[in-house]
mmCIF file of C-alpha atoms and ligand atoms in Angstrom:
data_model
loop_
_atom_site.group_PDB
_atom_site.id
_atom_site.type_symbol
_atom_site.label_atom_id
_atom_site.label_comp_id
_atom_site.label_asym_id
_atom_site.label_seq_id
_atom_site.Cartn_x
_atom_site.Cartn_y
_atom_site.Cartn_z
ATOM 1 C CA MET A 1 -117.798 55.699 157.856
ATOM 2 C CA GLY A 2 -120.065 53.156 158.725
ATOM 3 C CA ALA A 3 -121.062 52.185 162.263
ATOM 4 C CA TRP A 4 -117.662 50.764 163.178
ATOM 5 C CA THR A 5 -113.712 50.237 162.407
ATOM 6 C CA LEU A 6 -111.227 48.286 162.668
ATOM 7 C CA ASP A 7 -110.463 49.041 166.104
ATOM 8 C CA ASP A 8 -113.937 47.528 167.348
ATOM 9 C CA ILE A 9 -112.592 43.949 165.403
ATOM 10 C CA PRO A 10 -110.942 41.920 168.810
ATOM 11 C CA TRP A 11 -107.713 40.787 166.626
ATOM 12 C CA HIS A 12 -105.660 39.404 169.751
ATOM 13 C CA SER A 13 -108.818 36.798 170.003
ATOM 14 C CA PHE A 14 -107.578 35.088 166.541
ATOM 15 C CA ASP A 15 -107.593 31.555 167.683
ATOM 16 C CA ARG A 16 -105.344 29.513 164.743
ATOM 17 C CA GLY A 17 -106.727 26.171 166.133
ATOM 18 C CA ARG A 18 -110.454 26.417 165.195
ATOM 19 C CA LEU A 19 -109.412 27.632 161.390
ATOM 20 C CA ASP A 20 -111.324 26.014 158.921
ATOM 21 C CA PRO A 21 -109.099 26.294 155.727
ATOM 22 C CA GLU A 22 -112.305 25.848 153.559
ATOM 23 C CA LEU A 23 -113.919 29.023 154.582
ATOM 24 C CA VAL A 24 -110.711 30.889 154.470
ATOM 25 C CA ARG A 25 -110.304 30.237 150.858
ATOM 26 C CA ILE A 26 -113.890 31.888 150.179
ATOM 27 C CA VAL A 27 -113.114 35.086 152.670
ATOM 28 C CA LYS A 28 -110.090 35.366 150.744
ATOM 29 C CA ALA A 29 -112.463 35.983 147.454
ATOM 30 C CA ALA A 30 -115.216 37.703 149.752
ATOM 31 C CA SER A 31 -112.152 40.499 150.344
ATOM 32 C CA LEU A 32 -111.695 41.579 146.770
ATOM 33 C CA VAL A 33 -115.417 41.704 145.959
ATOM 34 C CA GLU A 34 -116.109 43.840 148.719
ATOM 35 C CA HIS A 35 -113.198 46.001 148.226
ATOM 36 C CA ASN A 36 -114.105 46.827 144.556
ATOM 37 C CA GLY A 37 -117.719 48.237 146.777
ATOM 38 C CA GLY A 38 -116.351 52.179 145.633
ATOM 39 C CA ALA A 39 -116.163 51.574 142.151
ATOM 40 C CA TYR A 40 -119.749 50.719 141.964
ATOM 41 C CA ALA A 41 -120.055 53.888 144.268
ATOM 42 C CA HIS A 42 -118.950 55.700 141.694
ATOM 43 C CA HIS A 43 -121.561 54.036 138.728
ATOM 44 C CA LEU A 44 -124.410 55.510 141.530
ATOM 45 C CA CYS A 45 -123.406 58.613 141.594
ATOM 46 C CA LEU A 46 -123.633 59.007 137.891
ATOM 47 C CA ILE A 47 -126.740 57.533 137.381
ATOM 48 C CA PHE A 48 -128.208 59.550 140.303
ATOM 49 C CA ALA A 49 -126.140 62.733 139.165
ATOM 50 C CA ASP A 50 -129.332 64.950 139.857
ATOM 51 C CA ASP A 51 -129.952 63.478 143.399
ATOM 52 C CA PRO A 52 -126.883 64.596 145.560
ATOM 53 C CA GLU A 53 -128.669 63.193 148.592
ATOM 54 C CA PHE A 54 -128.354 59.899 147.166
ATOM 55 C CA GLN A 55 -125.025 59.876 145.720
ATOM 56 C CA GLU A 56 -123.897 61.054 149.704
ATOM 57 C CA THR A 57 -125.710 57.911 150.758
ATOM 58 C CA ALA A 58 -123.690 56.243 147.524
ATOM 59 C CA ARG A 59 -120.667 57.224 148.855
ATOM 60 C CA ARG A 60 -120.819 56.237 152.366
ATOM 61 C CA TRP A 61 -122.265 52.981 150.913
ATOM 62 C CA GLY A 62 -119.260 52.010 149.160
ATOM 63 C CA GLU A 63 -116.860 52.986 151.477
ATOM 64 C CA GLU A 64 -118.692 50.668 154.322
ATOM 65 C CA GLU A 65 -118.284 48.030 151.698
ATOM 66 C CA THR A 66 -114.708 48.951 151.282
ATOM 67 C CA GLN A 67 -114.224 48.787 154.801
ATOM 68 C CA HIS A 68 -115.743 44.984 154.795
ATOM 69 C CA GLY A 69 -113.257 43.787 152.186
ATOM 70 C CA VAL A 70 -110.025 45.658 154.657
ATOM 71 C CA ALA A 71 -111.720 43.614 157.298
ATOM 72 C CA LEU A 72 -111.868 40.396 155.552
ATOM 73 C CA ALA A 73 -108.162 41.090 154.042
ATOM 74 C CA ARG A 74 -106.857 41.411 157.356
ATOM 75 C CA TRP A 75 -108.738 38.186 158.617
ATOM 76 C CA ALA A 76 -107.169 36.487 155.462
ATOM 77 C CA ALA A 77 -103.714 37.440 156.176
ATOM 78 C CA LEU A 78 -103.824 36.218 159.921
ATOM 79 C CA ALA A 79 -105.615 33.142 158.760
ATOM 80 C CA ASP A 80 -103.016 32.835 156.265
ATOM 81 C CA PRO A 81 -99.801 34.997 156.393
ATOM 82 C CA ASP A 82 -98.665 33.859 152.655
ATOM 83 C CA PHE A 83 -101.960 35.953 151.261
ATOM 84 C CA ASP A 84 -100.930 38.774 149.380
ATOM 85 C CA PHE A 85 -104.023 41.049 149.141
ATOM 86 C CA ALA A 86 -102.655 43.441 147.227
ATOM 87 C CA ALA A 87 -101.610 41.450 144.665
ATOM 88 C CA ALA A 88 -104.905 39.304 144.791
ATOM 89 C CA PHE A 89 -106.997 42.379 144.059
ATOM 90 C CA ALA A 90 -104.644 43.841 141.764
ATOM 91 C CA ARG A 91 -105.578 40.076 139.682
ATOM 92 C CA PHE A 92 -109.180 40.544 139.938
ATOM 93 C CA ARG A 93 -109.178 43.916 138.602
ATOM 94 C CA GLU A 94 -107.424 43.480 136.322
ATOM 95 C CA GLY A 95 -109.274 40.124 134.598
ATOM 96 C CA PHE A 96 -112.733 41.065 136.293
ATOM 97 C CA ARG A 97 -113.551 44.340 134.290
ATOM 98 C CA VAL A 98 -116.814 45.706 134.419
ATOM 99 C CA ASN A 99 -117.693 49.655 132.696
ATOM 100 C CA PHE A 100 -118.734 51.616 135.626
ATOM 101 C CA ASP A 101 -118.137 54.943 133.783
ATOM 102 C CA CYS A 102 -121.557 54.498 132.538
ATOM 103 C CA ASP A 103 -124.439 56.582 133.524
ATOM 104 C CA ARG A 104 -127.012 54.567 132.569
ATOM 105 C CA SER A 105 -128.388 51.892 135.156
ATOM 106 C CA ARG A 106 -128.286 48.665 133.424
ATOM 107 C CA ARG A 107 -131.806 47.747 134.724
ATOM 108 C CA GLY A 108 -133.422 49.859 133.158
ATOM 109 C CA SER A 109 -134.754 52.719 135.488
ATOM 110 C CA ARG A 110 -133.799 53.987 138.461
ATOM 111 C CA SER A 111 -136.300 52.090 140.618
ATOM 112 C CA GLY A 112 -135.069 49.328 138.816
ATOM 113 C CA GLU A 113 -131.419 49.803 139.880
ATOM 114 C CA MET A 114 -132.697 50.112 143.440
ATOM 115 C CA VAL A 115 -134.185 46.325 143.068
ATOM 116 C CA ALA A 116 -130.962 45.309 141.696
ATOM 117 C CA ARG A 117 -129.099 46.527 144.708
ATOM 118 C CA CYS A 118 -131.838 45.671 147.301
ATOM 119 C CA VAL A 119 -131.404 42.014 145.690
ATOM 120 C CA VAL A 120 -127.994 41.918 146.443
ATOM 121 C CA GLU A 121 -127.763 43.440 149.865
ATOM 122 C CA ILE A 122 -130.410 40.137 150.529
ATOM 123 C CA GLY A 123 -127.318 38.163 149.108
ATOM 124 C CA THR A 124 -124.659 39.321 151.452
ATOM 125 C CA SER A 125 -126.644 39.933 154.455
ATOM 126 C CA SER A 126 -127.599 36.175 154.142
ATOM 127 C CA TYR A 127 -124.119 34.983 153.319
ATOM 128 C CA TYR A 128 -122.808 36.785 155.840
ATOM 129 C CA SER A 129 -125.156 35.346 158.484
ATOM 130 C CA ALA A 130 -124.707 31.898 157.375
ATOM 131 C CA LEU A 131 -120.962 32.744 157.717
ATOM 132 C CA ARG A 132 -121.017 33.779 160.522
ATOM 133 C CA ASP A 133 -123.005 30.776 162.179
ATOM 134 C CA ALA A 134 -120.660 28.003 160.415
ATOM 135 C CA ALA A 135 -117.534 29.709 161.282
ATOM 136 C CA GLU A 136 -116.131 28.512 164.526
ATOM 137 C CA GLU A 137 -113.112 31.152 164.614
ATOM 138 C CA PRO A 138 -114.310 34.462 166.680
ATOM 139 C CA VAL A 139 -112.798 37.192 164.966
ATOM 140 C CA LEU A 140 -114.153 35.381 161.806
ATOM 141 C CA ARG A 141 -117.445 35.462 163.609
ATOM 142 C CA GLU A 142 -117.280 38.624 164.704
ATOM 143 C CA ILE A 143 -116.569 40.488 161.392
ATOM 144 C CA CYS A 144 -118.949 38.307 159.850
ATOM 145 C CA ARG A 145 -121.708 39.332 162.717
ATOM 146 C CA ARG A 146 -120.981 43.293 161.990
ATOM 147 C CA ILE A 147 -120.779 42.749 158.201
ATOM 148 C CA ALA A 148 -124.331 40.964 157.940
ATOM 149 C CA ALA A 149 -125.676 43.739 160.553
ATOM 150 C CA ASP A 150 -124.372 46.613 157.450
ATOM 151 C CA GLU A 151 -125.238 44.556 154.945
ATOM 152 C CA LEU A 152 -129.071 44.424 156.274
ATOM 153 C CA ARG A 153 -128.814 48.112 156.701
ATOM 154 C CA HIS A 154 -127.788 48.232 153.248
ATOM 155 C CA TYR A 155 -130.972 47.028 151.680
ATOM 156 C CA ARG A 156 -133.138 49.028 154.222
ATOM 157 C CA LEU A 157 -131.331 52.055 152.480
ATOM 158 C CA PHE A 158 -131.758 50.688 148.824
ATOM 159 C CA TYR A 159 -135.185 49.841 149.913
ATOM 160 C CA GLN A 160 -136.082 53.474 150.842
ATOM 161 C CA ASN A 161 -135.280 54.439 148.420
ATOM 162 C CA LEU A 162 -136.950 52.465 145.805
ATOM 163 C CA ASP A 163 -140.238 53.489 147.822
ATOM 164 C CA ARG A 164 -139.021 56.932 146.821
ATOM 165 C CA TYR A 165 -138.514 56.209 142.870
ATOM 166 C CA LEU A 166 -141.645 54.245 142.877
ATOM 167 C CA ALA A 167 -143.386 57.604 143.721
ATOM 168 C CA ARG A 168 -141.962 58.787 140.639
ATOM 169 C CA GLU A 169 -141.893 56.015 138.233
ATOM 170 C CA ARG A 170 -143.860 53.162 136.890
ATOM 171 C CA LEU A 171 -142.652 49.531 137.463
ATOM 172 C CA GLY A 172 -144.814 47.099 138.830
ATOM 173 C CA ARG A 173 -144.405 44.093 140.436
ATOM 174 C CA TRP A 174 -143.760 42.220 137.192
ATOM 175 C CA GLY A 175 -141.294 44.553 136.384
ATOM 176 C CA ARG A 176 -139.750 44.447 139.851
ATOM 177 C CA LEU A 177 -139.466 40.431 139.577
ATOM 178 C CA ARG A 178 -137.911 40.598 136.464
ATOM 179 C CA VAL A 179 -134.916 42.609 137.567
ATOM 180 C CA ALA A 180 -134.337 41.063 141.112
ATOM 181 C CA LEU A 181 -134.810 37.189 139.110
ATOM 182 C CA GLY A 182 -132.117 38.778 136.504
ATOM 183 C CA ARG A 183 -129.730 40.103 139.302
ATOM 184 C CA VAL A 184 -130.303 36.972 140.932
ATOM 185 C CA ALA A 185 -129.022 35.007 137.636
ATOM 186 C CA GLU A 186 -126.246 37.178 137.281
ATOM 187 C CA SER A 187 -124.978 35.976 140.622
ATOM 188 C CA GLU A 188 -123.696 33.257 138.807
ATOM 189 C CA ASP A 189 -121.886 34.987 136.165
ATOM 190 C CA ASP A 190 -118.052 35.721 136.482
ATOM 191 C CA GLU A 191 -117.321 38.045 139.367
ATOM 192 C CA LEU A 192 -117.535 35.505 142.741
ATOM 193 C CA ALA A 193 -115.849 33.141 140.421
ATOM 194 C CA TYR A 194 -113.260 35.293 139.298
ATOM 195 C CA ALA A 195 -112.591 36.281 142.936
ATOM 196 C CA TYR A 196 -111.922 33.103 144.452
ATOM 197 C CA TYR A 197 -109.448 32.488 141.349
ATOM 198 C CA ALA A 198 -107.674 35.634 141.949
ATOM 199 C CA ALA A 199 -107.164 34.792 146.185
ATOM 200 C CA ASN A 200 -106.293 31.401 145.331
ATOM 201 C CA ALA A 201 -105.241 29.851 142.424
ATOM 202 C CA ALA A 202 -103.058 32.725 140.669
ATOM 203 C CA ASP A 203 -100.513 30.283 139.182
ATOM 204 C CA LEU A 204 -103.319 28.498 136.934
ATOM 205 C CA PRO A 205 -105.002 29.610 133.942
ATOM 206 C CA TYR A 206 -108.563 30.643 134.540
ATOM 207 C CA ASP A 207 -111.044 28.349 134.182
ATOM 208 C CA ARG A 208 -114.461 30.031 134.940
ATOM 209 C CA ARG A 209 -116.481 26.757 135.359
ATOM 210 C CA ARG A 210 -114.163 24.978 137.671
ATOM 211 C CA TYR A 211 -113.772 28.253 140.116
ATOM 212 C CA SER A 212 -117.104 28.975 140.105
ATOM 213 C CA ARG A 213 -117.811 25.464 141.397
ATOM 214 C CA ALA A 214 -114.724 25.850 143.507
ATOM 215 C CA TYR A 215 -116.707 28.884 145.053
ATOM 216 C CA ALA A 216 -120.451 27.788 144.774
ATOM 217 C CA ARG A 217 -119.385 24.445 146.737
ATOM 218 C CA ARG A 218 -118.061 26.142 149.547
ATOM 219 C CA ALA A 219 -120.602 29.071 150.097
ATOM 220 C CA PHE A 220 -123.643 26.430 149.370
ATOM 221 C CA ALA A 221 -122.605 24.562 152.116
ATOM 222 C CA LEU A 222 -122.715 26.971 154.727
ATOM 223 C CA TYR A 223 -126.691 27.564 154.407
ATOM 224 C CA ARG A 224 -129.422 26.888 156.715
ATOM 225 C CA PRO A 225 -133.191 26.885 156.367
ATOM 226 C CA GLN A 226 -133.311 30.296 158.254
ATOM 227 C CA HIS A 227 -131.023 32.145 156.576
ATOM 228 C CA VAL A 228 -133.070 31.144 153.035
ATOM 229 C CA GLU A 229 -136.343 31.876 154.784
ATOM 230 C CA ARG A 230 -135.114 35.345 155.826
ATOM 231 C CA GLY A 231 -133.551 35.738 152.450
ATOM 232 C CA VAL A 232 -136.926 35.106 150.079
ATOM 233 C CA ALA A 233 -138.891 37.201 152.377
ATOM 234 C CA MET A 234 -136.348 39.929 152.012
ATOM 235 C CA LEU A 235 -136.792 39.762 148.353
ATOM 236 C CA LEU A 236 -140.886 39.321 148.280
ATOM 237 C CA LYS A 237 -140.435 42.781 150.151
ATOM 238 C CA ALA A 238 -138.737 44.366 147.506
ATOM 239 C CA ILE A 239 -140.814 43.134 145.045
ATOM 240 C CA GLY A 240 -143.846 44.451 146.600
ATOM 241 C CA LEU A 241 -145.257 41.209 148.011
ATOM 242 C CA THR A 242 -146.150 40.157 151.582
ATOM 243 C CA PRO A 243 -142.864 39.410 152.958
ATOM 244 C CA ASN A 244 -144.020 36.831 155.732
ATOM 245 C CA GLY A 245 -147.397 35.045 154.073
ATOM 246 C CA ARG A 246 -147.758 31.181 152.474
ATOM 247 C CA LEU A 247 -146.018 32.548 149.310
ATOM 248 C CA GLY A 248 -142.752 33.136 151.605
ATOM 249 C CA LEU A 249 -143.331 29.726 153.405
ATOM 250 C CA LEU A 250 -143.743 28.097 150.044
ATOM 251 C CA LEU A 251 -140.646 30.093 147.933
ATOM 252 C CA SER A 252 -138.264 29.279 150.762
ATOM 253 C CA ARG A 253 -138.796 25.816 151.349
ATOM 254 C CA LEU A 254 -138.496 25.441 147.078
ATOM 255 C CA ALA A 255 -135.237 27.794 147.889
ATOM 256 C CA TRP A 256 -134.298 25.551 150.332
ATOM 257 C CA HIS A 257 -134.772 22.683 148.263
ATOM 258 C CA VAL A 258 -132.970 23.629 145.190
ATOM 259 C CA MET A 259 -130.209 25.362 146.987
ATOM 260 C CA GLN A 260 -129.724 21.560 149.270
ATOM 261 C CA ALA A 261 -129.777 19.717 145.778
ATOM 262 C CA ARG A 262 -127.078 22.081 144.312
ATOM 263 C CA ALA A 263 -125.047 21.563 147.420
ATOM 264 C CA SER A 264 -124.915 17.974 147.007
ATOM 265 C CA ARG A 265 -124.563 18.001 143.530
ATOM 266 C CA LEU A 266 -121.542 20.558 144.363
ATOM 267 C CA ALA A 267 -120.159 18.437 147.257
ATOM 268 C CA LYS A 268 -119.215 15.528 144.953
ATOM 269 C CA THR A 269 -117.262 17.416 142.770
ATOM 270 C CA ALA A 270 -113.509 17.689 144.380
ATOM 271 C CA ALA A 271 -113.202 21.388 142.908
HETATM 272 FE FE1 LIG B 1 -120.548 44.225 152.007
HETATM 273 FE FE1 LIG B 2 -123.924 45.768 151.595
#
């Protein structure tokens, strides 16, 4: 298990007066995605079948991701007593299916798999840091603070294993960049949109474009330049480039600009 448990969360400090209903909706969606972490840990154990040490790490990681889901779901149920996590999670699993029983990495190599895992942890550590800084409700802030710290630790963990595999496999900077960009592009795929739908709009038919926007509109609004800057530095490090040099500064400004433009476009949609 991780470094904390649900008993470490000060649930009694929950303050309904500081709730932001927009955040409640994205927290519900996040609880479903996080809770699915165990399924990906199973997939990692198949890919790394001959690496028992990493398998152990992956199992522990999966448990921590699941705990993130449990903590977020418990908070969401406090915020909205009508939230039925079990039913929402069942809908999510039913509608968003990925073959986790496969023993080959979609990234083409084990190092590539580690790069993709780093990208996901960069995304989650930035996201929960941004959510922590945007939230006013104290229990949500505390949950996000703990989750963001875990996600950063997960990044370091996959990065260490990336280093280990790079000593055996040849995956240069271009190869790593290709995997990283591919994984970043996948963040636009169905997972988050479907989680948002399954958690918030079960009575309506699924409309990918609509729910993808509904989720992104709320998520993009949370970020501040420091979250983007840190994420870009972590990404550069994972692909083997200097994280804090001029390139990092340039890219984080560019990324911030692109995100701002996207956030303001999305803000005009009422999804
Ligand atoms: Fe997580
Ligand atoms: Fe994580």
